[in-house]
mmCIF file with all atom_site columns, C-alpha atoms in Angstrom:
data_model
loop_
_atom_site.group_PDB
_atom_site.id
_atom_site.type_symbol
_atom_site.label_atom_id
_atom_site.label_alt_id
_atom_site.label_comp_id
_atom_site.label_asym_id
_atom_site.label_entity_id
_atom_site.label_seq_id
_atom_site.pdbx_PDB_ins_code
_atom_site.Cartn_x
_atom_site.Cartn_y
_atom_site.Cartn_z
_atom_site.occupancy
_atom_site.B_iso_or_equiv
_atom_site.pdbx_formal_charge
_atom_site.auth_seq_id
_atom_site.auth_comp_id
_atom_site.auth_asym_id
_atom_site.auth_atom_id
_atom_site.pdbx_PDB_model_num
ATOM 1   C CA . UNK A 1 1   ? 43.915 -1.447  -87.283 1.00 67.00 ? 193 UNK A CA 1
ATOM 2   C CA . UNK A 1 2   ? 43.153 -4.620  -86.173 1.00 75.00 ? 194 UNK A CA 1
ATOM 3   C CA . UNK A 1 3   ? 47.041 -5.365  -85.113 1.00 72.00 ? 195 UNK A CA 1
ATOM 4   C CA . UNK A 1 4   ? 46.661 -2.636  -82.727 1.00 76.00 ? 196 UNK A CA 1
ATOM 5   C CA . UNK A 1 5   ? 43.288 -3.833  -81.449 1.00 75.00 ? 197 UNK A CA 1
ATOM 6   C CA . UNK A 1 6   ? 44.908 -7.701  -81.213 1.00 67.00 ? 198 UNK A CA 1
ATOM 7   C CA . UNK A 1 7   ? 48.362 -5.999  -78.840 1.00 68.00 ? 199 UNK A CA 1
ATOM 8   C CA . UNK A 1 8   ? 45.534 -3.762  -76.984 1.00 72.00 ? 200 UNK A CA 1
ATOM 9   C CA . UNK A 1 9   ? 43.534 -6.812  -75.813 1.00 72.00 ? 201 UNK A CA 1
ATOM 10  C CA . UNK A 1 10  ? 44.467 -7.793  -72.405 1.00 71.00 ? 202 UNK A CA 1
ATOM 11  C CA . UNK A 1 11  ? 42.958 -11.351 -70.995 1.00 71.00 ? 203 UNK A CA 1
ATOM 12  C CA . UNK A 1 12  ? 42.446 -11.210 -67.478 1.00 80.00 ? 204 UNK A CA 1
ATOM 13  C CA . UNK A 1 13  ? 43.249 -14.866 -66.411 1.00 88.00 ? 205 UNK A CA 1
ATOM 14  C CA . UNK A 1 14  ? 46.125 -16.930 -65.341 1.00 92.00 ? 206 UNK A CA 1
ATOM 15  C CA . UNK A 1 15  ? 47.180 -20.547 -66.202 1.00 94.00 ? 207 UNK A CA 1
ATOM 16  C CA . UNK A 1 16  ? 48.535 -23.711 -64.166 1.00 95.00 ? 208 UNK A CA 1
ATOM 17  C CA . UNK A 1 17  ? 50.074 -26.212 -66.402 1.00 95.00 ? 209 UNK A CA 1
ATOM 18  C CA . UNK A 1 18  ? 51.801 -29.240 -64.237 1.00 94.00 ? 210 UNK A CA 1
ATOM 19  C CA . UNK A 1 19  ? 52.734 -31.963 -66.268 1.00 93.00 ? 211 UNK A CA 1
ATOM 20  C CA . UNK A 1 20  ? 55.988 -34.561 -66.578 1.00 93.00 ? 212 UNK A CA 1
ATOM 21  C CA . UNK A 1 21  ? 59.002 -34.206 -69.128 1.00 92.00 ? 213 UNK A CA 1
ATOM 22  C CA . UNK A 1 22  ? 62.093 -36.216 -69.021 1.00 91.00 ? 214 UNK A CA 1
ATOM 23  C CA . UNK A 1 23  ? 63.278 -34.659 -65.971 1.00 91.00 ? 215 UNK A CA 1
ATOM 24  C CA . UNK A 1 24  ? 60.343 -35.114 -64.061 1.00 90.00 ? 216 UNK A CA 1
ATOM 25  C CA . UNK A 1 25  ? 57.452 -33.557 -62.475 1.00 92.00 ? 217 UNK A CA 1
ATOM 26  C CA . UNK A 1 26  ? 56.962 -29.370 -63.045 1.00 95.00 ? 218 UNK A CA 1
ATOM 27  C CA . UNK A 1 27  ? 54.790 -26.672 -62.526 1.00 96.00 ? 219 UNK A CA 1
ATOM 28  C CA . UNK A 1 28  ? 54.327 -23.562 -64.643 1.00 97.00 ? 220 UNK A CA 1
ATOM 29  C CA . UNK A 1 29  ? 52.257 -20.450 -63.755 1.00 96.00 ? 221 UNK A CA 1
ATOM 30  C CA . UNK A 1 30  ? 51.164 -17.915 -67.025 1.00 94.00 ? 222 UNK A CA 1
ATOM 31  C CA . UNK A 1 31  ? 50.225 -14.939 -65.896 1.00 91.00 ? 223 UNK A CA 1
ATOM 32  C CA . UNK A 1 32  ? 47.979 -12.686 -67.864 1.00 86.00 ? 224 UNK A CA 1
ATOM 33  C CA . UNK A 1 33  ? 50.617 -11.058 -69.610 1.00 84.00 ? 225 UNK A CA 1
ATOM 34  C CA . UNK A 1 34  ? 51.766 -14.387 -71.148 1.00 87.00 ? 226 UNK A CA 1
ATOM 35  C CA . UNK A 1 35  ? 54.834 -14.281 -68.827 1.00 92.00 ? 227 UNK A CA 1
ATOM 36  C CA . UNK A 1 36  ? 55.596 -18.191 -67.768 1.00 96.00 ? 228 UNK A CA 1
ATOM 37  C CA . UNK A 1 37  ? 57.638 -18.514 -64.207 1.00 96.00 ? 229 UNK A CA 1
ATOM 38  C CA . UNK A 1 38  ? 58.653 -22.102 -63.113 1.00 97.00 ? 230 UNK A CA 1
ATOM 39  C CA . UNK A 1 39  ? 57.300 -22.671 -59.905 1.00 96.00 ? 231 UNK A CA 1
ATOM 40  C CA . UNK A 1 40  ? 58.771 -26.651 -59.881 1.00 94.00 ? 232 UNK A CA 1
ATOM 41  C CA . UNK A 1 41  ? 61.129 -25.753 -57.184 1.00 92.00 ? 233 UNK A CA 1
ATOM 42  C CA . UNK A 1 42  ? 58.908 -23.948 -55.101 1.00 92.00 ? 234 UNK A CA 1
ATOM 43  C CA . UNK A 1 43  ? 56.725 -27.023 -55.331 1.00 92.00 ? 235 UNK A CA 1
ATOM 44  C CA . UNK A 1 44  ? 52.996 -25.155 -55.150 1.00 94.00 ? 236 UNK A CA 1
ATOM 45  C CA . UNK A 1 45  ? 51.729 -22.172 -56.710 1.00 95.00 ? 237 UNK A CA 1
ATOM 46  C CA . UNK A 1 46  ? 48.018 -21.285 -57.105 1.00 95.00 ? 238 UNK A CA 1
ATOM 47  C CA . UNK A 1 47  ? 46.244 -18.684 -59.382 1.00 94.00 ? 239 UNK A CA 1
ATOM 48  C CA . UNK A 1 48  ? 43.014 -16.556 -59.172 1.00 92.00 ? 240 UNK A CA 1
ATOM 49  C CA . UNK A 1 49  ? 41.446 -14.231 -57.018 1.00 93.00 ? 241 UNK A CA 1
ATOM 50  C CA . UNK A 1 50  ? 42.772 -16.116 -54.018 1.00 95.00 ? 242 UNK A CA 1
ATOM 51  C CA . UNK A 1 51  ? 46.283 -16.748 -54.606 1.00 95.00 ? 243 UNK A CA 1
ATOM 52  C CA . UNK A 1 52  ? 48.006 -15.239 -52.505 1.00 96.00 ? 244 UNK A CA 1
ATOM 53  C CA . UNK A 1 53  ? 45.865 -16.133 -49.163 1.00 97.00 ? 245 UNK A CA 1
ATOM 54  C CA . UNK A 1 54  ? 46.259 -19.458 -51.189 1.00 97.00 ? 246 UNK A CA 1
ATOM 55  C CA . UNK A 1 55  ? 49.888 -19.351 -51.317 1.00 97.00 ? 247 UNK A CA 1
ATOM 56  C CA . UNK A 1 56  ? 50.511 -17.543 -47.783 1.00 97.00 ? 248 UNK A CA 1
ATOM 57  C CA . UNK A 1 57  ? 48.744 -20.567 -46.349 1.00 97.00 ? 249 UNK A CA 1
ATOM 58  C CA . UNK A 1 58  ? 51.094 -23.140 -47.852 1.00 97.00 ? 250 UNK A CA 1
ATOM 59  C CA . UNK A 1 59  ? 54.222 -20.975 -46.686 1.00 96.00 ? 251 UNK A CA 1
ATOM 60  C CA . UNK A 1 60  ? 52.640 -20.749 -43.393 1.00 96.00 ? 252 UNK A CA 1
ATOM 61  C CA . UNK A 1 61  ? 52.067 -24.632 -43.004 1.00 94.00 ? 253 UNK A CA 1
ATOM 62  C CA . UNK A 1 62  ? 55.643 -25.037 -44.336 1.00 95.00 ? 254 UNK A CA 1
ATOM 63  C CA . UNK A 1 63  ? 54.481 -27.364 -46.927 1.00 94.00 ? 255 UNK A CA 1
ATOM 64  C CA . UNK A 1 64  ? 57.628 -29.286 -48.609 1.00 92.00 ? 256 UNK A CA 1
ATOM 65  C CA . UNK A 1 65  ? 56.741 -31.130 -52.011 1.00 88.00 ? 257 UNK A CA 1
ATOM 66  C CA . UNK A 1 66  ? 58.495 -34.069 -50.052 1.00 90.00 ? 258 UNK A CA 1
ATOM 67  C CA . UNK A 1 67  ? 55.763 -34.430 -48.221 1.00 93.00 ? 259 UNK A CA 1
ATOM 68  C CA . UNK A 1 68  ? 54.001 -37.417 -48.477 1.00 95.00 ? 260 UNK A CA 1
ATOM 69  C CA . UNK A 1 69  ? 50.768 -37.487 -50.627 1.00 96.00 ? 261 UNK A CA 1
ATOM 70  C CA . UNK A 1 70  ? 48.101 -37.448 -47.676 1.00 96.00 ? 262 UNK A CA 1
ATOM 71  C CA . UNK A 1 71  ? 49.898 -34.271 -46.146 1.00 96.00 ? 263 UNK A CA 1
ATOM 72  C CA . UNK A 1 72  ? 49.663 -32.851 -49.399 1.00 95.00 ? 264 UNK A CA 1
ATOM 73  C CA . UNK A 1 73  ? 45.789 -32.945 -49.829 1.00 96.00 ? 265 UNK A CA 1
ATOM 74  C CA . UNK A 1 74  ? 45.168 -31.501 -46.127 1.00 97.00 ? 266 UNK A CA 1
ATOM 75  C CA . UNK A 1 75  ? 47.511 -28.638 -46.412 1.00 96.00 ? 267 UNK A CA 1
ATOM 76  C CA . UNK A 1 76  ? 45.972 -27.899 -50.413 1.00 96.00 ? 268 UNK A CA 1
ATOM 77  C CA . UNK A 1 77  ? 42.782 -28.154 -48.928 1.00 97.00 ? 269 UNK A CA 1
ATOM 78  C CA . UNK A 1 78  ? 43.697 -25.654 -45.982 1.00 97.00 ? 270 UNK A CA 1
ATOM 79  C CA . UNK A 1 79  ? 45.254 -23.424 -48.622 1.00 97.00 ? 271 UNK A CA 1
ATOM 80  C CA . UNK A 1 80  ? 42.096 -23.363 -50.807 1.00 97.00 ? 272 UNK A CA 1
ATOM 81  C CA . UNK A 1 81  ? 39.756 -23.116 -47.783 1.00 96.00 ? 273 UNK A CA 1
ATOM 82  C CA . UNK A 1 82  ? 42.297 -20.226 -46.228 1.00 96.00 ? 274 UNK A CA 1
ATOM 83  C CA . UNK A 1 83  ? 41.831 -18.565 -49.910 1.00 97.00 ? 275 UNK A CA 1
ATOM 84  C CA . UNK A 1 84  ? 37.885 -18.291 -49.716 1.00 96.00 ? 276 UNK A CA 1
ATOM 85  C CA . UNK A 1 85  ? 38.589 -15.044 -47.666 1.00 95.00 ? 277 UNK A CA 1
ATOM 86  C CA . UNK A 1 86  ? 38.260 -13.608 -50.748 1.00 95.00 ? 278 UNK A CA 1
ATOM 87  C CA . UNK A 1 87  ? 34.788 -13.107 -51.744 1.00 93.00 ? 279 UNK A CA 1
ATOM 88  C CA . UNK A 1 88  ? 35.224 -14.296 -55.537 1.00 94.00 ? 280 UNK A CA 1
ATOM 89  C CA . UNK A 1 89  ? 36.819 -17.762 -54.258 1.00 95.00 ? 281 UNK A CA 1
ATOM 90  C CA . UNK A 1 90  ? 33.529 -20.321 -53.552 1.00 93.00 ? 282 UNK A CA 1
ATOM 91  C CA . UNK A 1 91  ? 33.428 -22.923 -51.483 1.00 93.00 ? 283 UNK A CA 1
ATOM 92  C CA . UNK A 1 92  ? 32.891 -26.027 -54.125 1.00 94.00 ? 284 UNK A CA 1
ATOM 93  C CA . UNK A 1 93  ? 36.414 -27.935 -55.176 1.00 95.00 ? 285 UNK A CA 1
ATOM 94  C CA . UNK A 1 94  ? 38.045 -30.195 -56.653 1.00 93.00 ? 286 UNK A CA 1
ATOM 95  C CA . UNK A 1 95  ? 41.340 -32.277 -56.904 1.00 94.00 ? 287 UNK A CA 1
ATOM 96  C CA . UNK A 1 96  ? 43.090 -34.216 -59.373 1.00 94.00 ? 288 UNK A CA 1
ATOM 97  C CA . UNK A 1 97  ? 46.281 -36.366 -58.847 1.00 95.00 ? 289 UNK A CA 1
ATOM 98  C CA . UNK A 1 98  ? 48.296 -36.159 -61.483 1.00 93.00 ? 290 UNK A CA 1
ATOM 99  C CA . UNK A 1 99  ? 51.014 -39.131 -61.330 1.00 92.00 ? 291 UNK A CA 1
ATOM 100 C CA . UNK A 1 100 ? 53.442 -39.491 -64.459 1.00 90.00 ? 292 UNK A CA 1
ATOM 101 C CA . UNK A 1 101 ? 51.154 -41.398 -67.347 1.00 90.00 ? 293 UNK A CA 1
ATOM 102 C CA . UNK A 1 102 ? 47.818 -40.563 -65.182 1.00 92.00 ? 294 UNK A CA 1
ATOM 103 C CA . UNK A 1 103 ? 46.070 -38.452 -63.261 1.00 94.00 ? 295 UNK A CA 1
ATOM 104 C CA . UNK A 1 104 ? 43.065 -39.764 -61.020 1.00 96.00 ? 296 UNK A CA 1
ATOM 105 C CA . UNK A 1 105 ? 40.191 -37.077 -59.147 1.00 97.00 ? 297 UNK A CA 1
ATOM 106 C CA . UNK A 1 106 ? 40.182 -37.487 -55.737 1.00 98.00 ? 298 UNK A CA 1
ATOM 107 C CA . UNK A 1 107 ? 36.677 -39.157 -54.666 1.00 97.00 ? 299 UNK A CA 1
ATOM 108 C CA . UNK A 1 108 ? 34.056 -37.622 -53.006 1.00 97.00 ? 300 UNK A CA 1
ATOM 109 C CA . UNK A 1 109 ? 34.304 -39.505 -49.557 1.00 97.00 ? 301 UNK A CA 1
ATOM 110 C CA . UNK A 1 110 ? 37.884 -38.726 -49.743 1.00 97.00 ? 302 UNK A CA 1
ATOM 111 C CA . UNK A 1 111 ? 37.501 -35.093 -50.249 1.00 97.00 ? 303 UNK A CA 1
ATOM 112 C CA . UNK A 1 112 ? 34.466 -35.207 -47.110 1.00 96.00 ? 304 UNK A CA 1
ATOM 113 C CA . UNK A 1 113 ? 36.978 -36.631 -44.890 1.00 97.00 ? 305 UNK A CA 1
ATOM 114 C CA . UNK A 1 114 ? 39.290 -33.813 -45.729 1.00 97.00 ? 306 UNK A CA 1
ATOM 115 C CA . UNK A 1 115 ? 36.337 -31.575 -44.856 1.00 96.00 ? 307 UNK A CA 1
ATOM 116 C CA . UNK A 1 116 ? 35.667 -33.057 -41.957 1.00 95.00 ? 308 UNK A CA 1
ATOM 117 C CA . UNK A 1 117 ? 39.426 -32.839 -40.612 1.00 95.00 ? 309 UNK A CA 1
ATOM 118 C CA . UNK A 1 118 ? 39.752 -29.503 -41.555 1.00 95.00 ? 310 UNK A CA 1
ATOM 119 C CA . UNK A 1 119 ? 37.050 -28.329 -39.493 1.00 93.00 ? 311 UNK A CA 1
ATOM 120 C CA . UNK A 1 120 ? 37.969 -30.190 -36.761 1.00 91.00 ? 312 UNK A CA 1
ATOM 121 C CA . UNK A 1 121 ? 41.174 -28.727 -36.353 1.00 90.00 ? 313 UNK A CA 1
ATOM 122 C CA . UNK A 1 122 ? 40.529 -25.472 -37.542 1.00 89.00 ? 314 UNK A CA 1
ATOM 123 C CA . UNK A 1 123 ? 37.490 -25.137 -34.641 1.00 84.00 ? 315 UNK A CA 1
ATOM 124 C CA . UNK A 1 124 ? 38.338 -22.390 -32.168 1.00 86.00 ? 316 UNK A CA 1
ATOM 125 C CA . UNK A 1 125 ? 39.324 -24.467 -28.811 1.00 84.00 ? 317 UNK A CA 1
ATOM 126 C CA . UNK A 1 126 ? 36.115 -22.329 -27.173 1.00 89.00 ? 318 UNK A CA 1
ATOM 127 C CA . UNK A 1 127 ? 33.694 -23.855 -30.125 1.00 87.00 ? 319 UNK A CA 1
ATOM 128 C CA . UNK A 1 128 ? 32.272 -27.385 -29.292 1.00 86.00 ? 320 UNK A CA 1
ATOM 129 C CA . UNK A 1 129 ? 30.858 -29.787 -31.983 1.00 86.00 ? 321 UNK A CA 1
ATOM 130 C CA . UNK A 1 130 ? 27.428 -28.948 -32.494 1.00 88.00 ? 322 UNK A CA 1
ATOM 131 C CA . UNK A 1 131 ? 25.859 -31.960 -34.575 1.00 88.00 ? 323 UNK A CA 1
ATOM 132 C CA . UNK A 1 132 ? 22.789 -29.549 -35.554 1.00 90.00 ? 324 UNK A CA 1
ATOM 133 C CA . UNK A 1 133 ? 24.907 -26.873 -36.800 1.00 89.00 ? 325 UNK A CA 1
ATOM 134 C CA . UNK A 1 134 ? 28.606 -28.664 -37.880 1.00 88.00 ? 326 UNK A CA 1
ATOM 135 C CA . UNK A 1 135 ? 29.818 -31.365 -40.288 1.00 87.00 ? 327 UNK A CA 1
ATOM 136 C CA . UNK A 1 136 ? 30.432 -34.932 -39.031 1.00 89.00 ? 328 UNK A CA 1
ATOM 137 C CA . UNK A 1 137 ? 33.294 -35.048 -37.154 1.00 89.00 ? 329 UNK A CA 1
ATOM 138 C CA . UNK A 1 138 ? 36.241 -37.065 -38.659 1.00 91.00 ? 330 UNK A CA 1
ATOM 139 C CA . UNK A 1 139 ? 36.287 -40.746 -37.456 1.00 91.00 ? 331 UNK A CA 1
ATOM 140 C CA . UNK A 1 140 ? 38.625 -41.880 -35.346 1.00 92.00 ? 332 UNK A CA 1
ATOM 141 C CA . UNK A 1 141 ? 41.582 -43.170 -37.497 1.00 95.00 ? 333 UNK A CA 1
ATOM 142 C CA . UNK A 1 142 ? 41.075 -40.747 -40.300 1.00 96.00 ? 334 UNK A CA 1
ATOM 143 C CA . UNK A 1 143 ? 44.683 -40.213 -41.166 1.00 95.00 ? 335 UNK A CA 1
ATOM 144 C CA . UNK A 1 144 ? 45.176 -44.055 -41.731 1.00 95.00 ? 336 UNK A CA 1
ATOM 145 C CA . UNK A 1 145 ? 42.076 -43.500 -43.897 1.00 96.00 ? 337 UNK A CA 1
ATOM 146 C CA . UNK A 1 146 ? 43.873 -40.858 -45.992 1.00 96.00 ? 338 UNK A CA 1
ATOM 147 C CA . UNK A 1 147 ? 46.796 -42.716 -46.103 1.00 96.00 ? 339 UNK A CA 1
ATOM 148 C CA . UNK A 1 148 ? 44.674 -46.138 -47.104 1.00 95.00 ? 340 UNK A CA 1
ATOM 149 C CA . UNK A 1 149 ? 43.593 -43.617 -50.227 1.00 96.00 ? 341 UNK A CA 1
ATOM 150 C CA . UNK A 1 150 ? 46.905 -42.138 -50.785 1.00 96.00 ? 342 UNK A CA 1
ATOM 151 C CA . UNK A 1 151 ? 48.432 -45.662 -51.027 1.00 95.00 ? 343 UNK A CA 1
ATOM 152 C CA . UNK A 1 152 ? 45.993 -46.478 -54.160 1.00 95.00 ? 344 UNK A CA 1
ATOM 153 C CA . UNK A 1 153 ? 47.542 -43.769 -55.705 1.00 95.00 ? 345 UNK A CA 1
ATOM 154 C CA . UNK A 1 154 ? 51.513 -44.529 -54.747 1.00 94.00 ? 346 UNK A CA 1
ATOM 155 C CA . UNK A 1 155 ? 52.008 -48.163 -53.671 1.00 91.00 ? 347 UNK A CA 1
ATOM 156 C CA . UNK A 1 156 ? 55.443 -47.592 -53.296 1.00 88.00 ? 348 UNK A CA 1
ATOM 157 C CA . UNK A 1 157 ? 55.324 -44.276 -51.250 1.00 87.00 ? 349 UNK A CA 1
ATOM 158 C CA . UNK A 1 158 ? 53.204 -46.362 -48.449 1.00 86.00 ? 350 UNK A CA 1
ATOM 159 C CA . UNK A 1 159 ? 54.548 -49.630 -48.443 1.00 76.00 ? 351 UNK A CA 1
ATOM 160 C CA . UNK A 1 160 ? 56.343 -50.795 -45.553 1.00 69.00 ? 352 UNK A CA 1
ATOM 161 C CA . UNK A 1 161 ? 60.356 -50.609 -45.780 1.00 62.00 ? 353 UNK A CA 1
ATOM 162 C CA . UNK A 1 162 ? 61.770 -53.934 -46.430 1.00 61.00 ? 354 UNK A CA 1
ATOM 163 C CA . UNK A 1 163 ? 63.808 -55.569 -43.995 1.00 62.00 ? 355 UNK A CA 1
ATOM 164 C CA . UNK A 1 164 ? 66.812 -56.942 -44.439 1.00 64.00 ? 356 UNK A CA 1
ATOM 165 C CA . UNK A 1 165 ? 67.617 -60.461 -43.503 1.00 64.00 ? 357 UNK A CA 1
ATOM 166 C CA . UNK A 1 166 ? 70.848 -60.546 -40.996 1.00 63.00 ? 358 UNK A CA 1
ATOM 167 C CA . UNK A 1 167 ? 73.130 -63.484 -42.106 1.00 59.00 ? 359 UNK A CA 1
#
């Protein structure tokens, strides 16, 4: 009957809904069984072929979801570039910043300069820089230019503590 044909289908793919409520930010996994799990504590999850190399690597780099936004896209990056160890992960990405009432995609010479970082310190200390053969390397004060972008995104997160005046 077509009942039994609708219970015997079986959908091989996962979901990653992260969204806002009242509460605040969450993330929810599906899995392919329907089953949701509530990953907003953990802080990260990741789904497809290459989630658990994914995963492992943001365990590994202890990343905290207290972490300030910059930190964030380096270690996501390093997760999803640790993940292409699997051979169905490829190399193309992208990345979205979702902020509550918004979401903005992370530019393209933001994401190069996350490239270029992550090659740089991912090099073996016995590789040199090989211009014919490697990426750019990452200029100079790349980390104030991530946290230049990141600032865009959360003023508030980057802005300077204000002092108080002493009486």
């Amino acid at each position: 009957s077509d009942l039994n044909e609708i219970h015997a289908f079986q959908l091989d793919c996962a979901l990653l809904v992260c969204g806002f409520d009242a509460r605040g930010a969450f993330i929810l996994s599906v899995d392919n069984l329907g089953i949701v799990t509530d990953m907003t504590t953990t802080g990260f999850h990741a789904i497809g072929s290459g989630y658990d190399k994914a995963t492992a690597r943001l365990l590994f780099s202890e990343f905290k979801r207290a972490h300030p936004l910059h930190r964030m896209l380096f270690d996501t990056f390093d997760a999803k570039a640790f993940a292409e160890m699997d051979g169905s992960v490829g190399y193309d990405w992208d990345a979205k910043i979702a902020v509550k009432g918004t979401s903005h995609d992370v530019p393209k010479p933001t994401k190069e300069l996350i490239e270029q970082v992550w090659v740089e310190w991912t090099r073996s200390p016995f590789k040199r820089y090989n211009p014919n053969e490697d990426i750019d390397q990452p200029p100079v004060r790349w980390e104030k230019k991530l946290k230049d972008y990141a600032a865009t995104i959360l003023p508030d997160e980057y802005s300077p503590p204000i002092k108080e005046k002493k009486k």
